[in-house]
Coordinates of C-alpha atoms in Angstrom, one line a residue:
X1407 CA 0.0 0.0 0.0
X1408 CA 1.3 3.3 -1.1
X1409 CA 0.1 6.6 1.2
X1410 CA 1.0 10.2 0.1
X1411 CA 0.3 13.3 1.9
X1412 CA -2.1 15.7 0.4
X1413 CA 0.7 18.2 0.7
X1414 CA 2.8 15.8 -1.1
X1415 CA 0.2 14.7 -3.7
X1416 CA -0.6 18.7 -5.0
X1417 CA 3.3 19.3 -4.7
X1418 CA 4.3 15.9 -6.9
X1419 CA 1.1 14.9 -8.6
X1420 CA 3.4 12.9 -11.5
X1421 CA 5.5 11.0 -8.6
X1422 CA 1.5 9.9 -7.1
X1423 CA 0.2 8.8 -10.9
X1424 CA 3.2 6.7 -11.2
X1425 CA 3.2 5.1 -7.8
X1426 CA -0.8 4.0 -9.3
X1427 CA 1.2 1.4 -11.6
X1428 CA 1.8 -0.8 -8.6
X1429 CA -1.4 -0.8 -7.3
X1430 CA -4.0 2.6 -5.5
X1431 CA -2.1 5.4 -4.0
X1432 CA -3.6 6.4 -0.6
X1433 CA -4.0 10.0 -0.6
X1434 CA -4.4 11.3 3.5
X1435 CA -5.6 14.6 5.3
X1436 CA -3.9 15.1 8.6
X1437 CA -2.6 11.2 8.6
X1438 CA -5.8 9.9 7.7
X1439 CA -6.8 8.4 4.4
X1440 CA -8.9 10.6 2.4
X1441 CA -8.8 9.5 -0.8
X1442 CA -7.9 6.9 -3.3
X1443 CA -6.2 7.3 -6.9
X1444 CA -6.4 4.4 -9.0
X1445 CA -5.4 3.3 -12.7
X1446 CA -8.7 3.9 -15.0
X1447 CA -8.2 -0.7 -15.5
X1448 CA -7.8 -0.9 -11.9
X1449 CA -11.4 1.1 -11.5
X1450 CA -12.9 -0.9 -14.2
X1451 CA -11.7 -4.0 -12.7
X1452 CA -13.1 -2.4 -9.0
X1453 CA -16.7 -1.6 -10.1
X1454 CA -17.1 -4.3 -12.7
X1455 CA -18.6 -4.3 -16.0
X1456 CA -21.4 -1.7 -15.3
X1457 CA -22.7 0.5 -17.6
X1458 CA -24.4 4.3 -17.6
X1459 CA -28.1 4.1 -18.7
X1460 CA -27.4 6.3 -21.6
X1461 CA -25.0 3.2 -22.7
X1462 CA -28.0 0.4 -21.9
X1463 CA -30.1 2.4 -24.2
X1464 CA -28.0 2.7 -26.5
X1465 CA -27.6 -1.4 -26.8
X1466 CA -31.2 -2.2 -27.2
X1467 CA -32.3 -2.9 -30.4
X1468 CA -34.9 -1.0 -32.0
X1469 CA -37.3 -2.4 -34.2
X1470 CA -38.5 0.7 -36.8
X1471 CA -41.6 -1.5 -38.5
X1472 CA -43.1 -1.9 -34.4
X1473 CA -46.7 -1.1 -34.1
X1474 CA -47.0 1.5 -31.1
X1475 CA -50.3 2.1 -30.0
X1476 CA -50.5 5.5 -29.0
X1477 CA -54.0 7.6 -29.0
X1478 CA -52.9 11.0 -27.8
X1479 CA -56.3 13.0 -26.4
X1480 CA -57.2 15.7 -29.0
X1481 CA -57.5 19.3 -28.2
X1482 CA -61.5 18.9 -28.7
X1483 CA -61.5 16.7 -25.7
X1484 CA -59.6 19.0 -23.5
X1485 CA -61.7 21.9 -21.6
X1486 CA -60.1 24.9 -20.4
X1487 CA -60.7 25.7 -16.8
X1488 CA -60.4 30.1 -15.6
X1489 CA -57.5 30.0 -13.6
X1490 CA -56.9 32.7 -11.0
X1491 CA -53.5 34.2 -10.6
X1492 CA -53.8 37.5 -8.4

């Protein structure tokens, strides 16, 4: 396990992203760990194979012949109501 001071991290940030090639780099405030910096593979790796929902959209197939049924009200059915705004 590799620990850096915060003080050290913002003074050397190059000396912290190399130490991330043998595994996270423990980043502390006042001697305790604060934060972790990782390797983007060692993340992916961490939090599995997840993916944003923009990304699972994306992957679903869509089928452009599909009969939607959608039977949107029509202005004729709508009433308009007096709405007071003082």
């Amino acid at each position: 396990m590799y620990s850096i001071s915060s003080r050290e991290f913002n003074q050397d940030v190059s000396k912290a992203k190399r130490a991330t090639e043998q595994g996270p780099v423990f980043i502390t405030n006042r001697g305790t760990p604060a934060y972790v910096l990782l390797t983007v593979e060692d993340y992916h790796k961490l939090v599995g194979n997840t993916h944003s929902v923009a990304d699972l959209l994306s992957m679903l197939e869509t089928n452009h012949d599909a009969e939607i049924d959608f039977d949107p009200v029509r202005s004729s059915q709508v009433t308009a109501r007096t709405v007071d705004l003082s």
